[in-house]
Short mmCIF file of C-alpha atoms in Angstrom, two decimals:
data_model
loop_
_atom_site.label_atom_id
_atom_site.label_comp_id
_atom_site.label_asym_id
_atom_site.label_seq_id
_atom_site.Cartn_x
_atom_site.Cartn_y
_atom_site.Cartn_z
CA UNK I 1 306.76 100.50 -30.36
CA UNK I 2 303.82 102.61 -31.93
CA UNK I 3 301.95 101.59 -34.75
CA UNK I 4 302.69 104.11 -37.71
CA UNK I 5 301.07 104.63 -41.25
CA UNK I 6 303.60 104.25 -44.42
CA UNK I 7 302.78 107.30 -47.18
CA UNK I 8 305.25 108.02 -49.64
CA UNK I 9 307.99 106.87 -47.33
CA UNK I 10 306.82 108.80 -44.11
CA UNK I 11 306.59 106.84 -40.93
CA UNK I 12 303.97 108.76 -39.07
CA UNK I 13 304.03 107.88 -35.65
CA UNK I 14 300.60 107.92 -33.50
CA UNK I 15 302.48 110.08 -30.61
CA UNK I 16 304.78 113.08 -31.09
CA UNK I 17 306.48 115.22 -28.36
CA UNK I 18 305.11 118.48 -27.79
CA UNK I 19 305.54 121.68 -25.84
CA UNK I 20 302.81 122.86 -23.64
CA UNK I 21 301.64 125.83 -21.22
CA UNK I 22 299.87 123.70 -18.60
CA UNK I 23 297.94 127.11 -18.05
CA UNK I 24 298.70 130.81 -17.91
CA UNK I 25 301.32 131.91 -15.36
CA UNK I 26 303.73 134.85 -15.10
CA UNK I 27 307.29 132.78 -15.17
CA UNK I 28 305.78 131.03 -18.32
CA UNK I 29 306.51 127.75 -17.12
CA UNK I 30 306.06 124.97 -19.99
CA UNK I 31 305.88 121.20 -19.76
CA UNK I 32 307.35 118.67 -22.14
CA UNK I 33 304.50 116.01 -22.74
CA UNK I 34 303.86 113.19 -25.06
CA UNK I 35 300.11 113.88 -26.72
CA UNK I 36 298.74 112.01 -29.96
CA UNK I 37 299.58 113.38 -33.47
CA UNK I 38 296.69 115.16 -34.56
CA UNK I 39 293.62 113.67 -37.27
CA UNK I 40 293.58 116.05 -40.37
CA UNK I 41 290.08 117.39 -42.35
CA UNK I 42 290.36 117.00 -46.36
CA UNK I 43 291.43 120.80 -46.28
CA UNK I 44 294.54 120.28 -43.82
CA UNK I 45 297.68 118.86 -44.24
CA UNK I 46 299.84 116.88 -41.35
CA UNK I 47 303.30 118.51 -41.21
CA UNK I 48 306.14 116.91 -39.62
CA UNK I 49 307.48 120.48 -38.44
CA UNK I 50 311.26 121.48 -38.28
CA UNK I 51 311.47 125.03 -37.26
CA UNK I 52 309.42 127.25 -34.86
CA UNK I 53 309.66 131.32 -35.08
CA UNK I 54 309.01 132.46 -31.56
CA UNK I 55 307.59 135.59 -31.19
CA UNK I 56 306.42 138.14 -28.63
CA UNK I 57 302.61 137.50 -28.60
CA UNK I 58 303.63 133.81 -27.73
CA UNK I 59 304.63 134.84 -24.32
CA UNK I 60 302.64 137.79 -24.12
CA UNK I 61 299.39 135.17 -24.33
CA UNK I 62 301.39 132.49 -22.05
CA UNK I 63 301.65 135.07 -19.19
CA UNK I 64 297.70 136.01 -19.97
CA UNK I 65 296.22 133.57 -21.65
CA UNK I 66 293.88 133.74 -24.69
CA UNK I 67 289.98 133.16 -24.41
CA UNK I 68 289.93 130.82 -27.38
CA UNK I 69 292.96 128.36 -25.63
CA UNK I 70 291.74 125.52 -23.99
CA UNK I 71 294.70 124.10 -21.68
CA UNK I 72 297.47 122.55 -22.32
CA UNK I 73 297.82 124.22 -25.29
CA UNK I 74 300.95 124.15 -27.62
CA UNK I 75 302.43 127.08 -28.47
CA UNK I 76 304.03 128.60 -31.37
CA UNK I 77 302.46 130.15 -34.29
CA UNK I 78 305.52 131.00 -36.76
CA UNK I 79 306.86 127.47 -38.61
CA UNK I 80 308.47 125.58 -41.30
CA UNK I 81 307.91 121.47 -41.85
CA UNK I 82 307.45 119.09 -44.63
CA UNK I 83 304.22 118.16 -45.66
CA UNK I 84 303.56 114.31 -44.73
CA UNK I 85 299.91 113.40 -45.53
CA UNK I 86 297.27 115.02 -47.24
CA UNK I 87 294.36 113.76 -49.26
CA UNK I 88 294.51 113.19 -52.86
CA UNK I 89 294.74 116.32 -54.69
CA UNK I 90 295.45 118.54 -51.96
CA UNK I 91 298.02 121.22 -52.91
CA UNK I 92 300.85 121.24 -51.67
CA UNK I 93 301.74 117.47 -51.96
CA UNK I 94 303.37 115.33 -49.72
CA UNK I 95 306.72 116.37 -49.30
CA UNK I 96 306.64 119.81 -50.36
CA UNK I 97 307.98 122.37 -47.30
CA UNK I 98 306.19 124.87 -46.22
CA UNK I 99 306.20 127.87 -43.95
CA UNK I 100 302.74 129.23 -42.17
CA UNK I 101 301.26 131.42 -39.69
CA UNK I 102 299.15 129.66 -37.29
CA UNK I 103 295.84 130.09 -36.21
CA UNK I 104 295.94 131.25 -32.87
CA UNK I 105 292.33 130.14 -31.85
CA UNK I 106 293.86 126.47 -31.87
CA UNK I 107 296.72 124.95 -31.10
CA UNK I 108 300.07 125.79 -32.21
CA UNK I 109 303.19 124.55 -34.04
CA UNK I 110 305.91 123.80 -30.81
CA UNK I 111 305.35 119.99 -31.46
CA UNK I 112 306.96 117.09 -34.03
CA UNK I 113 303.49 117.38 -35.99
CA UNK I 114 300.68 119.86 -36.40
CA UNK I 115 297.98 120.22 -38.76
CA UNK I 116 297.58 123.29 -40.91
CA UNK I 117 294.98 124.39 -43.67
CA UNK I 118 296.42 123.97 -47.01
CA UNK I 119 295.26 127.08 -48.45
CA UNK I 120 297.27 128.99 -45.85
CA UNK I 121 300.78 128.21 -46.28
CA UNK I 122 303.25 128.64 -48.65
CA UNK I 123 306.14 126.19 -50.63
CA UNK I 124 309.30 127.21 -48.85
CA UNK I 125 311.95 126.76 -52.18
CA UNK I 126 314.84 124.53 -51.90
CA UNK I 127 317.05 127.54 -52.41
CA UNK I 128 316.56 129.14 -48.55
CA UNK I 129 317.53 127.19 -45.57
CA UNK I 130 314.00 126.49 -43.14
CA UNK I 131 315.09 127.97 -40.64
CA UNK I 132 315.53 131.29 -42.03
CA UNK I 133 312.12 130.62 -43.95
CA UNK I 134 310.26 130.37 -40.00
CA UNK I 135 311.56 134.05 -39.35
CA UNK I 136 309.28 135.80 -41.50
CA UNK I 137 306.07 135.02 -41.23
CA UNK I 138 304.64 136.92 -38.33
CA UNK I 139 306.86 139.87 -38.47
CA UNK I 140 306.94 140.08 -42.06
CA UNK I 141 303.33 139.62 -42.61
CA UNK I 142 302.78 142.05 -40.00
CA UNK I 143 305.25 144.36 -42.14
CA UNK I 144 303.29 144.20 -44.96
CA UNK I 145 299.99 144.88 -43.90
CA UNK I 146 301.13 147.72 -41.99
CA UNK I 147 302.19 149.48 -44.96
CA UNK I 148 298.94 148.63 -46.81
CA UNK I 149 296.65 149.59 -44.35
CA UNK I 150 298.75 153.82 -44.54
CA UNK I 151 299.07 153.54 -48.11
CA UNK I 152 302.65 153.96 -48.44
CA UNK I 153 303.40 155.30 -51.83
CA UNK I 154 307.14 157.17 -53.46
CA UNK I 155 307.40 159.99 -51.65
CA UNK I 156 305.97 159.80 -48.28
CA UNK I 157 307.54 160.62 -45.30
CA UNK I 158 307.09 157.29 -42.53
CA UNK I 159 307.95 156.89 -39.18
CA UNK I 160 308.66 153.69 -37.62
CA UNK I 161 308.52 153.20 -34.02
CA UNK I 162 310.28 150.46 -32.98
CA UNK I 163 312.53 150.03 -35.98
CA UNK I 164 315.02 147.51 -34.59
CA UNK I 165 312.32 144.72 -33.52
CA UNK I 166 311.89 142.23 -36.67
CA UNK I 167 308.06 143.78 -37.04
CA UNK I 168 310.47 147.32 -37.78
CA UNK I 169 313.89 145.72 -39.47
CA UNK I 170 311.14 144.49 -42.44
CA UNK I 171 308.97 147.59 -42.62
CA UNK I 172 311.85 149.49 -42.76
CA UNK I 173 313.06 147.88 -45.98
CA UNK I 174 309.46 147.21 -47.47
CA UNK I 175 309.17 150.94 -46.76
CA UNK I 176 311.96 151.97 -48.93
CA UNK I 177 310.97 149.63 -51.41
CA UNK I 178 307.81 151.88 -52.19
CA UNK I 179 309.82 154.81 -52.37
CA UNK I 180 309.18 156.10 -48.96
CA UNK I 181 311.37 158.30 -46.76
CA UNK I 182 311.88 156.55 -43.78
CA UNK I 183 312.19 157.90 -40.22
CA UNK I 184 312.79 154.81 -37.34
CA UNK I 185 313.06 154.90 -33.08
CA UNK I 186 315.64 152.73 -31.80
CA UNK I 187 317.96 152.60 -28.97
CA UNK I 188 321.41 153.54 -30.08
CA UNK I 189 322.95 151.01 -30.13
CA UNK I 190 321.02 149.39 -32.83
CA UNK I 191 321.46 153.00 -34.59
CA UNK I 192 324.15 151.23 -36.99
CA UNK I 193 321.95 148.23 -37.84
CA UNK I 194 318.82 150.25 -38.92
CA UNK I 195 320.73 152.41 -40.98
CA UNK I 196 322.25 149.55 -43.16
CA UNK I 197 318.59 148.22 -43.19
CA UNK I 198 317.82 151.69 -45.33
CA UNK I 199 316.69 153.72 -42.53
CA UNK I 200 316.91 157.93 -43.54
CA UNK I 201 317.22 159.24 -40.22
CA UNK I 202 317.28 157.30 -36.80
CA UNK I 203 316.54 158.39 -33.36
CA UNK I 204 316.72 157.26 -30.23
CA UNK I 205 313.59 156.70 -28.37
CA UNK I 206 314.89 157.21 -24.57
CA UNK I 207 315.92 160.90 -25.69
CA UNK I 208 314.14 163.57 -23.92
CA UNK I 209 314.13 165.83 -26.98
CA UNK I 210 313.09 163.04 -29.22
CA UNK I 211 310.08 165.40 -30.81
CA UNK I 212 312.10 168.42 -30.89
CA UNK I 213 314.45 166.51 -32.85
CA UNK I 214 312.21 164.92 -35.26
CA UNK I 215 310.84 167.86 -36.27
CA UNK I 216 314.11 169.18 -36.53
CA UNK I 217 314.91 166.81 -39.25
CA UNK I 218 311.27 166.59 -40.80
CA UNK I 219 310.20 170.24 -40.95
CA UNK I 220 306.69 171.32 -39.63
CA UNK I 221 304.26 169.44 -42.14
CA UNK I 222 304.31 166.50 -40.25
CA UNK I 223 304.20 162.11 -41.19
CA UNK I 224 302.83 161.48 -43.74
CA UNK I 225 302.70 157.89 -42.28
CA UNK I 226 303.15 155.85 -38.72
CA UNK I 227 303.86 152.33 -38.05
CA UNK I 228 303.57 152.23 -34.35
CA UNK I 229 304.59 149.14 -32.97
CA UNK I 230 305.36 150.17 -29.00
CA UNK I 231 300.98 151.49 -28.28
CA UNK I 232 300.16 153.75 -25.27
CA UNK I 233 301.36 156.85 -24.43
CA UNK I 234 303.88 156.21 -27.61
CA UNK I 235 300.88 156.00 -30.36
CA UNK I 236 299.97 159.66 -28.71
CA UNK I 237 302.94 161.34 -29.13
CA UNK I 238 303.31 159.47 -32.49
CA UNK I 239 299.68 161.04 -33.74
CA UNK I 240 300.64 164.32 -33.18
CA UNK I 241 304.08 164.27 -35.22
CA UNK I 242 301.82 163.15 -37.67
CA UNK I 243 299.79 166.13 -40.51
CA UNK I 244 296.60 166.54 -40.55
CA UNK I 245 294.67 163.67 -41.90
CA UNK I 246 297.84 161.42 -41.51
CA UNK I 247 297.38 157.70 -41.44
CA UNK I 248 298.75 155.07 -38.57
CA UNK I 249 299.08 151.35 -38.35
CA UNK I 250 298.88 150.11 -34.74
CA UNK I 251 300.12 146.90 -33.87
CA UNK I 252 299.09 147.17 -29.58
CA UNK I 253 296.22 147.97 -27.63
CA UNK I 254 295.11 151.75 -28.53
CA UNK I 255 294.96 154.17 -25.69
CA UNK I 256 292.35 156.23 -24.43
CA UNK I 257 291.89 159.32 -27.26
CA UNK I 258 292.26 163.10 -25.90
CA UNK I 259 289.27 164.51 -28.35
CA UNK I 260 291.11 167.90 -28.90
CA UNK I 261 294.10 165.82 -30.52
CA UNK I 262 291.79 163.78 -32.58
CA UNK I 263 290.07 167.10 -33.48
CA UNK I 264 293.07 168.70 -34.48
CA UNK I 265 294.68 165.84 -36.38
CA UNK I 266 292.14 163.75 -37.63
CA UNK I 267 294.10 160.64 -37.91
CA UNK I 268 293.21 157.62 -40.04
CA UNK I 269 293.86 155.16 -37.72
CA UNK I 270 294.22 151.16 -38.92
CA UNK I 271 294.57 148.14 -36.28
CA UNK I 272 296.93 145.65 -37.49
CA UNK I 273 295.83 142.05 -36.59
CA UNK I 274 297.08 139.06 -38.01
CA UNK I 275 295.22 136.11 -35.82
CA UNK I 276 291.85 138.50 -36.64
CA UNK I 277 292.25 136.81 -39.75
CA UNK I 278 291.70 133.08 -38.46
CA UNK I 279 289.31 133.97 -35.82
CA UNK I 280 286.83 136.08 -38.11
CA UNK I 281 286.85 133.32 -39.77
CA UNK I 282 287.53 134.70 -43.17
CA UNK I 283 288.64 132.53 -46.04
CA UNK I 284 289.71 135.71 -48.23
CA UNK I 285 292.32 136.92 -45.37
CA UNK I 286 293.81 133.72 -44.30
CA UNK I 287 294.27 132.86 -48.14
CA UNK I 288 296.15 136.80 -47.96
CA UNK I 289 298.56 134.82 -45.44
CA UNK I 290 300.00 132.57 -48.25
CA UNK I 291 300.18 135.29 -50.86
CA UNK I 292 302.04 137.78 -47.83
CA UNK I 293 304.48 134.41 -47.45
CA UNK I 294 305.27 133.94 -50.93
CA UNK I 295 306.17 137.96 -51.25
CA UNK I 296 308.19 137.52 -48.57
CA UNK I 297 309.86 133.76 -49.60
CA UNK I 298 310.71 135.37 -52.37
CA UNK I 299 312.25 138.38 -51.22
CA UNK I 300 314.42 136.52 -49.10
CA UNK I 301 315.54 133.98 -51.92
CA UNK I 302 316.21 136.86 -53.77
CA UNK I 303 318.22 138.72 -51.27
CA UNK I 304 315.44 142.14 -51.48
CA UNK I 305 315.06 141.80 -48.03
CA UNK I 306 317.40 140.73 -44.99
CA UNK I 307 316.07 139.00 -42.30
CA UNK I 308 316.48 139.32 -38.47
CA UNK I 309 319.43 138.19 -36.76
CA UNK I 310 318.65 133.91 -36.01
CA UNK I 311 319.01 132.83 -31.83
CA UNK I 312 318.78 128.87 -31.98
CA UNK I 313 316.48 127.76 -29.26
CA UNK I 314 316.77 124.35 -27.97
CA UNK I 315 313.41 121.92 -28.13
CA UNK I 316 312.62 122.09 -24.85
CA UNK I 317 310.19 123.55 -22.46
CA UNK I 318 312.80 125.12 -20.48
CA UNK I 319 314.92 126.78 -23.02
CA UNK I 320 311.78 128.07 -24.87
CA UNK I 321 310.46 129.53 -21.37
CA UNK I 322 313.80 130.99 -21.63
CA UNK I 323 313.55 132.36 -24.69
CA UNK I 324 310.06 133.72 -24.10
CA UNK I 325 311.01 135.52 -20.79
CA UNK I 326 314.18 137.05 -22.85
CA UNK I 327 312.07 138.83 -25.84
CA UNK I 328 309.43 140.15 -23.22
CA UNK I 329 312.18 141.64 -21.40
CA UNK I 330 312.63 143.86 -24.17
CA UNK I 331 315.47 145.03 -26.29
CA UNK I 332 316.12 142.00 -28.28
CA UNK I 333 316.44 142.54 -32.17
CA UNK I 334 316.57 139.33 -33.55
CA UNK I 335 314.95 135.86 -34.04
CA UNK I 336 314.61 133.19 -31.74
CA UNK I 337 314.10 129.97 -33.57
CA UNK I 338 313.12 126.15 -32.19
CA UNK I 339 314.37 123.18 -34.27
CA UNK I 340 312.26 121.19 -33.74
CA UNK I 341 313.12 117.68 -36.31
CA UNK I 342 315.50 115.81 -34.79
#
């Protein structure tokens, strides 16, 4: 039997089971392991985690890997747990829950324990269930500081690209929160969802007359606003729907610029990157992480915002490859979720 540590009732085990990506590969084939549970700083807490939000940069970076991974690495960046050590003082205490976003220069969350910094995470309240609590952070957070980074203010006309992924489902209703007119892309069958979401006019992306029809509905001035989520060829076409001097939030890779469409619509363009705030290091923006979680706690308490649609995902390395492969695929609208407590 292991040896364990007794604080405030919490048997802490010196092992934990994990899920790991031996090293990059295209199926994103995982291994179950056994590795030690990890030593905290005076700034981190040990979380016995319950719930893991899986997301699509987790299998994007499984199939590439990341330069800052060292290998195995655990995945997961998205999750809920209960706080189970932390020094004296440290807020929050020992058995508060809390939901974070990982930092993705380290190693994730798909494991019984994980060490977090205290100052980014937020008290999950004992009115939500976890597991909806571990589908917002990375889409929601992502949400958020989209719509900061165009300004969104009562009045403006918004696309969303991509409205039916979770990144979309809470812009769309942030969106309408400030007042905004909102224009989404989805396929059509997931016309009916982004509607009830608040969505003012949807259309469907695979349509050959998609711009025709947008400016159909919009008139000739143009966006105001983008929230591009797709990148490419997509944040192109999306620039010139846009007016003159419109602003866009891109959450992919940029493509290469034609000059004569920059020239003629001098677009404020804003990169959207949530693990930029761990790995520049930056106190002020992963301290922004807690404040973006509490917003969106709260909203879901409160019933402001819905979340995505929860998938349970088994705790195991071959039903989260499973899952992984399934959102990359593409057209999947909800939330896959580990549980990970037993």
């Amino acid at each position: 039997m292991p040896k364990t540590d007794n604080l405030n009732n919490y048997d802490i085990p010196q092992t934990m089971r994990a899920i790991v990506l031996p090293e990059p590969n295209e199926a994103i084939n995982l291994a179950d392991v056994e590795m030690p549970v990890p030593d905290c700083a005076d700034n981190e807490l040990l979380v016995k985690v319950e719930y893991v939000g899986l997301n699509p940069v987790d299998g994007y970076f499984a199939k590439t890997g990341f330069c800052k991974w060292q290998y195995p690495h655990v995945l997961g960046l998205d999750a809920v747990g209960v706080v189970v050590k932390a020094k004296k003082g440290v807020f929050p205490n020992v058995g508060e829950r809390v939901m974070w976003h990982a930092n993705i220069g380290e190693q994730g969350a798909l494991s019984e324990y994980t060490k977090v910094a205290n100052f980014a995470v937020s008290v999950v309240p004992d009115a939500l269930n976890p597991a909806i609590a571990a589908t917002l952070p990375c889409a929601g957070m992502a949400a958020l500081i989209s719509l900061d980074k165009i300004n969104i203010s009562e009045g403006d006309t918004v696309l969303i690209e991509g409205g039916s992924g979770a990144v979309g489902q809470f812009a769309i209703q942030y969106a309408k929160q400030r007042g905004a007119d909102v224009f989404v892309t989805a396929s059509k069958r997931n016309h009916k969802m982004v509607k009830q979401l608040g969505a003012d006019a949807v259309f469907d992306y695979n349509d050959k007359k998609l711009c025709e029809k947008i400016r159909r509905e919009l008139g000739p001035q143009g966006f105001d606003a983008v929230i591009d989520t797709i990148g490419g060829d997509t944040t192109l076409r999306n620039i010139e729907l846009m007016r003159f001097c419109g602003r866009i939030a891109c959450l992919n890779p940029l493509p290469s610029f034609d000059q004569d469409l920059m020239y003629h619509r001098a677009p404020n363009i804003s990169v959207v990157s949530i693990g930029g705030a761990w790995l520049a290091n930056s106190l002020c923006a992963q301290q922004r992480l807690s404040f973006m979680g509490n917003l969106l706690l709260e909203g879901a308490v409160n019933s402001d915002i819905k979340h995505p649609d929860i998938t349970p995902v088994d705790f195991s390395a071959e039903s989260v490859s499973q899952a992984l492969n399934k959102q990359l695929a593409g057209g999947f609208t909800g939330k896959q979720i580990v549980k990970v407590a037993r």
